[in-house]
Structures are given as C-alpha cells and as structure tokens.
PDB file of C-alpha atoms in Angstrom:
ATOM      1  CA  UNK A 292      76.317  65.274  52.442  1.00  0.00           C
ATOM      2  CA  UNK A 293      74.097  62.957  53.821  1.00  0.00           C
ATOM      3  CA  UNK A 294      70.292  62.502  52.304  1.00  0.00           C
ATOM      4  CA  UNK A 295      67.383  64.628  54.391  1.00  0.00           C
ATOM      5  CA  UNK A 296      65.331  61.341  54.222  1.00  0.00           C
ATOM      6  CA  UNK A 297      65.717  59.837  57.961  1.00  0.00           C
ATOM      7  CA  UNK A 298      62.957  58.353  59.675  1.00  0.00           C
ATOM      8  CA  UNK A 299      64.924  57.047  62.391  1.00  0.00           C
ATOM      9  CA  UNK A 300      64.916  57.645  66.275  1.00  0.00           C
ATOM     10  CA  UNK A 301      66.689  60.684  67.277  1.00  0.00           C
ATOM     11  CA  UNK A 302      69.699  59.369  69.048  1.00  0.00           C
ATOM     12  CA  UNK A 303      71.433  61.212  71.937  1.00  0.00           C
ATOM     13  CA  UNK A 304      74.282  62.183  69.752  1.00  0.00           C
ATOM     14  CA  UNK A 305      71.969  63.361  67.092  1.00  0.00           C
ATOM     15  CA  UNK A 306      70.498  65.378  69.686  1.00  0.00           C
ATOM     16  CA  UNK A 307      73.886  66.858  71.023  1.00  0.00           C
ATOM     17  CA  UNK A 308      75.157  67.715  67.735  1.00  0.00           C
ATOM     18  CA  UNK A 309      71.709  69.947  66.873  1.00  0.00           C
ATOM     19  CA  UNK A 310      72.028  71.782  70.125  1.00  0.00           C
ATOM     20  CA  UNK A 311      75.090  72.375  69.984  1.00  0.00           C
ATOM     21  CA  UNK A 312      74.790  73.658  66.086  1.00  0.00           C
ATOM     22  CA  UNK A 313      71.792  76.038  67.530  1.00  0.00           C
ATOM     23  CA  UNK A 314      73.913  77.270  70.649  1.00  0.00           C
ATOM     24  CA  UNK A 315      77.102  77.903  68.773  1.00  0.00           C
ATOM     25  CA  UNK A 316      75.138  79.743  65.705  1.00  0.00           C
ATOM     26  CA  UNK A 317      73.246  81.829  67.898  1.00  0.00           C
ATOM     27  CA  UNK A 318      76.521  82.931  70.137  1.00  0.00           C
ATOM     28  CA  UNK A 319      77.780  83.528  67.110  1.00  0.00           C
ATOM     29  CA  UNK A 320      75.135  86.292  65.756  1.00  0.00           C
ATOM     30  CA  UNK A 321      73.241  83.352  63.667  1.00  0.00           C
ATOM     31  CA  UNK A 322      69.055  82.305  63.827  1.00  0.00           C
ATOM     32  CA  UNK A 323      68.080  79.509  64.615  1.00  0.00           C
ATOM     33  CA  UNK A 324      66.930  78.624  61.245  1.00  0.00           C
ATOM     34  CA  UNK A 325      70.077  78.989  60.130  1.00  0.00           C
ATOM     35  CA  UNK A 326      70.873  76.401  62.373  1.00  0.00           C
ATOM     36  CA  UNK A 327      68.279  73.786  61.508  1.00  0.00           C
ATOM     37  CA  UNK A 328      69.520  73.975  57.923  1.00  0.00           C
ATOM     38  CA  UNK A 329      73.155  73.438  59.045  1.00  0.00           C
ATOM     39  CA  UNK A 330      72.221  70.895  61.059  1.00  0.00           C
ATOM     40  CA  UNK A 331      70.441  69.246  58.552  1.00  0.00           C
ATOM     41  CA  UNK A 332      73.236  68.763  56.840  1.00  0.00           C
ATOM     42  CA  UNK A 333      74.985  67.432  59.330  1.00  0.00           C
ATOM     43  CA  UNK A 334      72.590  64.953  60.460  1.00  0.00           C
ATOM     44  CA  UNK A 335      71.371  63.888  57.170  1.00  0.00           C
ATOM     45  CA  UNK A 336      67.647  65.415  58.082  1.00  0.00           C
ATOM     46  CA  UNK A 337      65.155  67.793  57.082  1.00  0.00           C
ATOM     47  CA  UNK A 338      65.693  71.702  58.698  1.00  0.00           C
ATOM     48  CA  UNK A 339      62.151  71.112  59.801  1.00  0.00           C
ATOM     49  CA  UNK A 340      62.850  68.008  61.340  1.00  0.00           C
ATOM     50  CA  UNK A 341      65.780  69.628  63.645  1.00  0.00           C
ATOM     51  CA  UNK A 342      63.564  72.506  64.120  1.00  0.00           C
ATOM     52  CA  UNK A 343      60.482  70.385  65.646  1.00  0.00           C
ATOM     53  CA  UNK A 344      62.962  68.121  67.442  1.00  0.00           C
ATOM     54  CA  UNK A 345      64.735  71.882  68.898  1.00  0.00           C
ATOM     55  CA  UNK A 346      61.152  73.197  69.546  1.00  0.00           C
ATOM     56  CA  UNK A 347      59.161  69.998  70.981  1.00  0.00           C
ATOM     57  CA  UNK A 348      62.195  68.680  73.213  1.00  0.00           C
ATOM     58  CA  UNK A 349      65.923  70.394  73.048  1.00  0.00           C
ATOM     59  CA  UNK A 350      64.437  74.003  73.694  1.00  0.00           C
ATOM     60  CA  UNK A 351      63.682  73.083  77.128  1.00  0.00           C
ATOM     61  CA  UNK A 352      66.435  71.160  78.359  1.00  0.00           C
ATOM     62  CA  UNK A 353      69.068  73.759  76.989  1.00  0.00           C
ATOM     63  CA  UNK A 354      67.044  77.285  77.358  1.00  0.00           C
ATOM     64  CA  UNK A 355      69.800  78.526  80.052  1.00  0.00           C
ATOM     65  CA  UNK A 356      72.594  77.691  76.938  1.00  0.00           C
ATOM     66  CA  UNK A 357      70.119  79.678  74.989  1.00  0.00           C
ATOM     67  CA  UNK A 358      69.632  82.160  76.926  1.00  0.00           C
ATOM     68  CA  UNK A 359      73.158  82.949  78.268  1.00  0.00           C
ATOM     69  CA  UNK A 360      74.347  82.586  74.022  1.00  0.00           C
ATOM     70  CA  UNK A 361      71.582  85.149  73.437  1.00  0.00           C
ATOM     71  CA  UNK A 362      72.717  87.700  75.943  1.00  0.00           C
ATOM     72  CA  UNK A 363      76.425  87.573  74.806  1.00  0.00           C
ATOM     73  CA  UNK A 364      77.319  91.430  74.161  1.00  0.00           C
ATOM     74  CA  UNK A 365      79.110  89.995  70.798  1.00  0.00           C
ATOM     75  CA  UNK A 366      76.388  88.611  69.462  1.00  0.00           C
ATOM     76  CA  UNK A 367      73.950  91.819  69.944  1.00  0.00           C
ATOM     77  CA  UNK A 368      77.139  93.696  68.288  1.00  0.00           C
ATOM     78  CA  UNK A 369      77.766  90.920  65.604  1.00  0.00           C
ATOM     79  CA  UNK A 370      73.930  90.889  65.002  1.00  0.00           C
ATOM     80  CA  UNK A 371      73.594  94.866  64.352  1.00  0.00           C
ATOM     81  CA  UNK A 372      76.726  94.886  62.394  1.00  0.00           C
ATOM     82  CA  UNK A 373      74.842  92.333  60.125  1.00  0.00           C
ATOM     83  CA  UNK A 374      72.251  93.913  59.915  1.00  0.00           C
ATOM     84  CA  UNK A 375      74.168  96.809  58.828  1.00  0.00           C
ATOM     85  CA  UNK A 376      76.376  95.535  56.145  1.00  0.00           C
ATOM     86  CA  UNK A 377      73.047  93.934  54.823  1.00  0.00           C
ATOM     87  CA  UNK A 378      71.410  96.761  54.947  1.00  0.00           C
ATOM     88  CA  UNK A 379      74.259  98.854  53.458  1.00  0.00           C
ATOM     89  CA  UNK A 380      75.394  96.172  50.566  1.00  0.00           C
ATOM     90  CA  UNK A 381      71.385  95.995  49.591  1.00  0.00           C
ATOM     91  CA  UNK A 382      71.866 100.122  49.395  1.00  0.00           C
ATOM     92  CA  UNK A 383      74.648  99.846  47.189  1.00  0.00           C
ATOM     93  CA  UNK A 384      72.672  97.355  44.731  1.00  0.00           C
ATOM     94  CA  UNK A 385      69.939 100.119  44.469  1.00  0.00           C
ATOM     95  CA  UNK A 386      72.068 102.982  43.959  1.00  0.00           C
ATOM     96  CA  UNK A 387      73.733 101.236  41.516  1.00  0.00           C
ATOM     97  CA  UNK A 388      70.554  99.791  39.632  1.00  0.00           C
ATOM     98  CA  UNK A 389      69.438 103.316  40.278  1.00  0.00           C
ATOM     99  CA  UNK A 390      72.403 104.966  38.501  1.00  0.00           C
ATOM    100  CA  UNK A 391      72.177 103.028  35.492  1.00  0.00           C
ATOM    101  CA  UNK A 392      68.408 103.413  34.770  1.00  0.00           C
ATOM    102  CA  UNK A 393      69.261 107.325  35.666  1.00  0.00           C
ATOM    103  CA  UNK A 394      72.084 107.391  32.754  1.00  0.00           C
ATOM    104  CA  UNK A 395      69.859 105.635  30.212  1.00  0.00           C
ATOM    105  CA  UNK A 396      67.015 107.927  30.660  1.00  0.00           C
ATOM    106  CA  UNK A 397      69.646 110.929  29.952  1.00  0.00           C
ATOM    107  CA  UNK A 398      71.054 109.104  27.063  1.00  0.00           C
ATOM    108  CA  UNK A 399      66.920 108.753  26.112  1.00  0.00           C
ATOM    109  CA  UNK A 400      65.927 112.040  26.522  1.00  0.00           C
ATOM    110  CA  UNK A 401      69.088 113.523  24.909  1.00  0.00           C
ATOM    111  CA  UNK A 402      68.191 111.691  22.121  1.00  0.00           C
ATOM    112  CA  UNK A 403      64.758 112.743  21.675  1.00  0.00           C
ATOM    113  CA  UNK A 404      65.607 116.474  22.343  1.00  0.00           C
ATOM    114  CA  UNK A 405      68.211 115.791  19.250  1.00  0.00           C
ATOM    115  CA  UNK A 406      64.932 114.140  17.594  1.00  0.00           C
ATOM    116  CA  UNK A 407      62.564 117.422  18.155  1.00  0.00           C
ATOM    117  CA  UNK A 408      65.503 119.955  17.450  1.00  0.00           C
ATOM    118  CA  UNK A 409      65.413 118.184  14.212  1.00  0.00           C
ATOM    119  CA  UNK A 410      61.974 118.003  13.485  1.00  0.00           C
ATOM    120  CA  UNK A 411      61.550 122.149  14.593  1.00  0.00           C
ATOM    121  CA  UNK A 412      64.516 122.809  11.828  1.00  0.00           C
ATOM    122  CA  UNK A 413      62.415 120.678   8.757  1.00  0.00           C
ATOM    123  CA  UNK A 414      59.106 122.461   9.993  1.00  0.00           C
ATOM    124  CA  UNK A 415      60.958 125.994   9.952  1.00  0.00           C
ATOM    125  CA  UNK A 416      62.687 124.920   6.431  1.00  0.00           C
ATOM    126  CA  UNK A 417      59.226 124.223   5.064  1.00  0.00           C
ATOM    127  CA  UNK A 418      57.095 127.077   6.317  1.00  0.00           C
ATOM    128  CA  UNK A 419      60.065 129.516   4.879  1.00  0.00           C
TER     129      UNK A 419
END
C-alpha cells in the first residue's frame, strides 16, 4: 500500500482509476465514501483528497455514469438487502447481549430469593 501523503498533480490516470473505483462501487450497492477510501489506497492518497477531487471536478464530467450506476435495479436490491442483513446481524448482537444479561439477572435474583428464604427461617428459629 502506497503512503496517503501525495501532493502531486492529479494525473489523467489517477483520475480514471477514482472514477472508475466510485462508478463500479456504487453499481455495485457501495457509497461513495467507501469509494474514496478504496481509492485511496489505490492511489496512494487521502479519502478526502479523492473525495474533493470526485466532488470539485470528476462529479461533473461522469454524472450520466453516476447516474445510470445509481438507477441499476441490482444495486437498489443489493442496497436493501444490506441494509437488511445489517440490520438483522446488529439484531442478533442485541438479542444475544440481551439474553445473557436476562440469564444473569435470574441466576441474581434466584440467589437472593435463596438469601431471604434463609434469613425468614433464622428469624422464625429465633422468635420460636
């Protein structure tokens, strides 16, 4: 991996490569920001870098690329089915953390009901 510390011109093939990152990752369900930080990578830059240089310049000259990846029916069903997994797997997580905390209490409060049952039995004991 290349070093995010260019200063450099941006070349023509420096800007091909970053629209065609942003193109490709939005046809393919991506952001844009997800983008910029892959092509980062590839082009030894900063994601803000590619994403003033997409913004300021490439927008423009490739919006009907943009537009035509954005209107893709798989990307508006890869998107939502994202969205759902993420939303699903981030379900899971809290039913899981949920479950756990639920079983502890139980084990708690079984405990302390032992604890009480206990302390009723001594206070009968000593009143008898």
């Amino acid at each position: 991996m290349k070093e995010n510390t260019r200063k450099d011109r941006w070349t023509p093939e420096d800007d091909r490569i970053l629209a065609d990152t942003v193109i490709e990752s939005v046809k393919n369900g991506g952001t844009q920001l997800g983008a910029f930080a892959d092509a980062a990578e590839k082009l030894g830059r900063t994601k803000q870098a590619c994403g003033f240089r997409w913004n300021k310049t490439l927008r423009k000259i490739h919006s009907a690329e943009l537009e035509a990846a954005q209107k893709k029916p798989e990307h508006h069903l890869k998107s939502h089915l994202k969205q759902a997994m993420s939303g699903f797997d981030e379900l899971s997580e809290s039913y899981m953390r949920l479950k756990k905390e639920h079983e502890a209490l139980a084990r708690e409060h079984h405990r302390l009901l032992a604890w009480l049952s206990k302390g009723v039995s001594f206070i009968e004991k000593q009143d008898s």
